[in-house]
PDB file of C-alpha atoms in Angstrom:
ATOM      1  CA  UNK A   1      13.304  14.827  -6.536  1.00  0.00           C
ATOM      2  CA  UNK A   2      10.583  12.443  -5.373  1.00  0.00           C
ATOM      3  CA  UNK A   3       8.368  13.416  -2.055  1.00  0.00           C
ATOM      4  CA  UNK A   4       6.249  11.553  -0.470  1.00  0.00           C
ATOM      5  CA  UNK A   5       3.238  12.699   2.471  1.00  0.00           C
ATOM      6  CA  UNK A   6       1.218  10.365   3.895  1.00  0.00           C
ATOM      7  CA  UNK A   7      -2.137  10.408   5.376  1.00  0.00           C
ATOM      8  CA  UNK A   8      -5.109   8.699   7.158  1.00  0.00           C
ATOM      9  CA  UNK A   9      -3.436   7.181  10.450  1.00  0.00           C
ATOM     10  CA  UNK A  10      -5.221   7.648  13.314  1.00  0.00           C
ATOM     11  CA  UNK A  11      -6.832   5.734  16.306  1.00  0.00           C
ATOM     12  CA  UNK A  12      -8.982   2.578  15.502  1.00  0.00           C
ATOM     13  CA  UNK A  13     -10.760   0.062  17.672  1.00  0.00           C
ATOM     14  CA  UNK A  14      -9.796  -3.933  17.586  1.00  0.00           C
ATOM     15  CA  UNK A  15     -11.915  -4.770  14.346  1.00  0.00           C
ATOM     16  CA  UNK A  16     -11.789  -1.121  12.588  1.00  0.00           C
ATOM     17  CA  UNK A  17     -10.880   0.242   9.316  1.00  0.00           C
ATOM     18  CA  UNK A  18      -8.245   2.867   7.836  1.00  0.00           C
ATOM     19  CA  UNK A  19      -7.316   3.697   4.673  1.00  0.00           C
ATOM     20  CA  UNK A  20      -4.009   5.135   4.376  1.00  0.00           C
ATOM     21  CA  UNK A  21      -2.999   7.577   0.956  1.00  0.00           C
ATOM     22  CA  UNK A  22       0.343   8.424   0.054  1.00  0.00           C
ATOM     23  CA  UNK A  23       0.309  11.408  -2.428  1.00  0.00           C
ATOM     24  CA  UNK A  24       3.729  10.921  -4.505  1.00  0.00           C
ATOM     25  CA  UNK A  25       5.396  14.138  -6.018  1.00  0.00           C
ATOM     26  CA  UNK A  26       7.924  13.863  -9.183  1.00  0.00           C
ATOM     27  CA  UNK A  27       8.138  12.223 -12.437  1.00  0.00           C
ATOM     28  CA  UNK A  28       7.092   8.924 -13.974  1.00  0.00           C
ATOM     29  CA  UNK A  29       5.311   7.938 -10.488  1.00  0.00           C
ATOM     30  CA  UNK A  30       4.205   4.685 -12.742  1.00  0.00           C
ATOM     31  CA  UNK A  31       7.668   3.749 -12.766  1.00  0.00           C
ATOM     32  CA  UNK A  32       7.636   3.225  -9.464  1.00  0.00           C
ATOM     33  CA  UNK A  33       6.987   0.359  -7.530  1.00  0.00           C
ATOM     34  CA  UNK A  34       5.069   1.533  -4.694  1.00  0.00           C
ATOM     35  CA  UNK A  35       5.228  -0.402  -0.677  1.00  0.00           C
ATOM     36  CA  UNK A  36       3.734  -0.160   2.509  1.00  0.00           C
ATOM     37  CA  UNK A  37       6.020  -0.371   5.158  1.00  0.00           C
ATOM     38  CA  UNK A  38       5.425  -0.122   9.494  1.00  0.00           C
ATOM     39  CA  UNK A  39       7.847  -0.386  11.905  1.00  0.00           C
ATOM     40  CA  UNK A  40       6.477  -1.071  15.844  1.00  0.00           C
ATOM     41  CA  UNK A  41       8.692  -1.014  19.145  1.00  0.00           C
ATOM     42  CA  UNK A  42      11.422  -4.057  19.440  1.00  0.00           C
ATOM     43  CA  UNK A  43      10.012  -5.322  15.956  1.00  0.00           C
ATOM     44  CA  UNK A  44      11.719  -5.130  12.448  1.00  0.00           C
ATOM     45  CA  UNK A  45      10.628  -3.218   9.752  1.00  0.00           C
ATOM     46  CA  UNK A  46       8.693  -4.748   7.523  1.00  0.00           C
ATOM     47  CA  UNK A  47       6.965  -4.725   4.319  1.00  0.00           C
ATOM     48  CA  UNK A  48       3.286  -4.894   4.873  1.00  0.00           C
ATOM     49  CA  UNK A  49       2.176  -4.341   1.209  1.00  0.00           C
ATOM     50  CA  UNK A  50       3.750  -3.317  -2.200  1.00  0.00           C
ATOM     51  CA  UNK A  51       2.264  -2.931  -5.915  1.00  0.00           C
ATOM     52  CA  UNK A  52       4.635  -3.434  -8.585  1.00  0.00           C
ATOM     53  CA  UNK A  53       5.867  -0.833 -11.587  1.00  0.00           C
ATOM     54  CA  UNK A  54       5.152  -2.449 -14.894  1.00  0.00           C
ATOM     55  CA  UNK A  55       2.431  -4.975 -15.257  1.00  0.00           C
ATOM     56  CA  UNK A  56       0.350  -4.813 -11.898  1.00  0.00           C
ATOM     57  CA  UNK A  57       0.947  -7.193  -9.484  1.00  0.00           C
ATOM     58  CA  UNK A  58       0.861  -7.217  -5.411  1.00  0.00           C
ATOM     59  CA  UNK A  59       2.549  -9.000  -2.269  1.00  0.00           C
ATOM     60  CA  UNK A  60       1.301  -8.872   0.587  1.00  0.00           C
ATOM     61  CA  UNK A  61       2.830 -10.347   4.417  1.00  0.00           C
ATOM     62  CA  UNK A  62       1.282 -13.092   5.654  1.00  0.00           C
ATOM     63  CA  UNK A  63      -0.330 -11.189   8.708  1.00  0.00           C
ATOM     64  CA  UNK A  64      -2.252  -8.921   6.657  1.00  0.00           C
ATOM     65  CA  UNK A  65      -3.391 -11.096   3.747  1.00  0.00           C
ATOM     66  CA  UNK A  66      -7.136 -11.273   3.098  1.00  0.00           C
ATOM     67  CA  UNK A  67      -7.629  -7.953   5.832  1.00  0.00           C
ATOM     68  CA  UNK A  68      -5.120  -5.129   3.402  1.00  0.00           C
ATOM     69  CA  UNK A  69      -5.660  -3.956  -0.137  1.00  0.00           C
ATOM     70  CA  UNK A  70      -2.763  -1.681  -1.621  1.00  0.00           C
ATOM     71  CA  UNK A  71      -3.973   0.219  -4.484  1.00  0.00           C
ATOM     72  CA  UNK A  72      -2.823   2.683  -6.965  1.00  0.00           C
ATOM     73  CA  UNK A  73      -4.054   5.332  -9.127  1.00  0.00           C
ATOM     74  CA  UNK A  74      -1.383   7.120 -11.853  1.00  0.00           C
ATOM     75  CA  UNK A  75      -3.789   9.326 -12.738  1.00  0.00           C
ATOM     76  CA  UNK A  76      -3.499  10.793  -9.326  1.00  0.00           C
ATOM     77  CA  UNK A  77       0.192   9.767  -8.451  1.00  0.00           C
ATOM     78  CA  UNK A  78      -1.546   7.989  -4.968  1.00  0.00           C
ATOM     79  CA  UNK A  79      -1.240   5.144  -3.627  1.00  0.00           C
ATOM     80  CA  UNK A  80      -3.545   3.975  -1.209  1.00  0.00           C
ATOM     81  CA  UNK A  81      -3.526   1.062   1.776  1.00  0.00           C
ATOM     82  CA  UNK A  82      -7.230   0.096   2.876  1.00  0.00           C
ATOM     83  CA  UNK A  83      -6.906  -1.873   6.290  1.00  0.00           C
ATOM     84  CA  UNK A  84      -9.747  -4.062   7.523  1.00  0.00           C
ATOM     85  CA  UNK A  85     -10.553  -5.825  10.489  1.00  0.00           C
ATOM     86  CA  UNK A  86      -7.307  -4.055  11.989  1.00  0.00           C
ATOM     87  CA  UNK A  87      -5.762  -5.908  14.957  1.00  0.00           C
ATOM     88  CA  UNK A  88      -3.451  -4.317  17.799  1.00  0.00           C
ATOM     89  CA  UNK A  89      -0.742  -6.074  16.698  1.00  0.00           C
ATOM     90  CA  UNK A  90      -1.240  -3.784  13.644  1.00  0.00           C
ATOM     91  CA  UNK A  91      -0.155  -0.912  15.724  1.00  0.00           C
ATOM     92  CA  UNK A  92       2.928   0.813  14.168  1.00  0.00           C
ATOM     93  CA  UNK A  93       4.316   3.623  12.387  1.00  0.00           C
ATOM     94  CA  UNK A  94       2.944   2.940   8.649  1.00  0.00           C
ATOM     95  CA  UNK A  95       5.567   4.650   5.789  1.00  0.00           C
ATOM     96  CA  UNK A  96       4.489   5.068   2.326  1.00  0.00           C
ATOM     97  CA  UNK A  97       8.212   4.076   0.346  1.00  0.00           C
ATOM     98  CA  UNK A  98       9.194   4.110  -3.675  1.00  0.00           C
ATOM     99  CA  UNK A  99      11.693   2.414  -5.364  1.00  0.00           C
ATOM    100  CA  UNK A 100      12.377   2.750  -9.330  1.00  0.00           C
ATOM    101  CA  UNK A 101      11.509  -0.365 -11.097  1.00  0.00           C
ATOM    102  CA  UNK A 102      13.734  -2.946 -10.774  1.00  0.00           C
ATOM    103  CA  UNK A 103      16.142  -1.193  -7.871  1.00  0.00           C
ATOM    104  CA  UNK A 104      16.448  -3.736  -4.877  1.00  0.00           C
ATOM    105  CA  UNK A 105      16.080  -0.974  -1.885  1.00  0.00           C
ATOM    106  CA  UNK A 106      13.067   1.618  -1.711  1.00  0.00           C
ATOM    107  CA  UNK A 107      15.115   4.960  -2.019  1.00  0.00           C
ATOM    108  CA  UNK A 108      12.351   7.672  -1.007  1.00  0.00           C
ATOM    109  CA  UNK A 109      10.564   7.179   2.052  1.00  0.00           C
ATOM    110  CA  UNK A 110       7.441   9.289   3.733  1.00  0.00           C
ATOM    111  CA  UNK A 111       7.316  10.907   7.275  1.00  0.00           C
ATOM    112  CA  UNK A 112       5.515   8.061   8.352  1.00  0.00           C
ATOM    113  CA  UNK A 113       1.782   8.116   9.749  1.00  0.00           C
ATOM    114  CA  UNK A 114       0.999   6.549  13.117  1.00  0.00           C
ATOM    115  CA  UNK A 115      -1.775   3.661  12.993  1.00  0.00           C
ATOM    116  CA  UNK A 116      -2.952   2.631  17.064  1.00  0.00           C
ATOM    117  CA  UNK A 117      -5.387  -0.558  17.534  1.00  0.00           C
ATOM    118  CA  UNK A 118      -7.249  -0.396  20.518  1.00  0.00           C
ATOM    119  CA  UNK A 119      -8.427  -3.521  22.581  1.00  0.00           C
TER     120      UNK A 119
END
């Protein structure tokens, strides 16, 4: 019902910049709250960034305040993750994920793009 691809991972140097887009596929994507999610080796998943169905608002984790900017466009169902100033502990797999407004657990999840910070 709802698919989600992901794109602009790659290989950055200590300092770079990516900006990741996740094109969203279905109905009412402005229903959606939209999040950012990476998952490295031995760590927890976590929620690096989200922006919120219904009246636009953001969160962000502490480690990538100030450096990340999610971003969304319903016009263009895509969501979007600019990362500055990228660090190598930024190094994980990055998934684009959607949950319905007001569900508690994101319910459609991307392939997942890989994101490596060199030293």
């Amino acid at each position: 019902q709802v698919q989600l691809v992901e794109s602009g991972g790659g290989l950055v140097q200590d300092g770079g910049s990516l900006r990741l887009s996740c094109q969203f596929s279905g109905r009412s994507f402005s229903l959606y709250t939209m999040g950012w999610l990476r998952q490295a080796p031995g760590k927890e998943r976590e929620v690096v960034a989200a922006i919120y169905a219904g009246p636009t608002s953001t969160y962000y984790h502490d480690s990538v305040k100030g450096r990340f900017t999610i971003s969304r466009d319903n016009a263009r169902n895509t969501v979007y993750l600019q990362m500055n100033s990228l660090k190598p502990e930024d190094t994980a797999v990055y998934y684009c994920a959607a949950k319905f407004r007001g569900n508690q657990n994101y319910e459609y999840w991307g392939q997942g793009t890989q994101v490596t910070v060199s030293s």
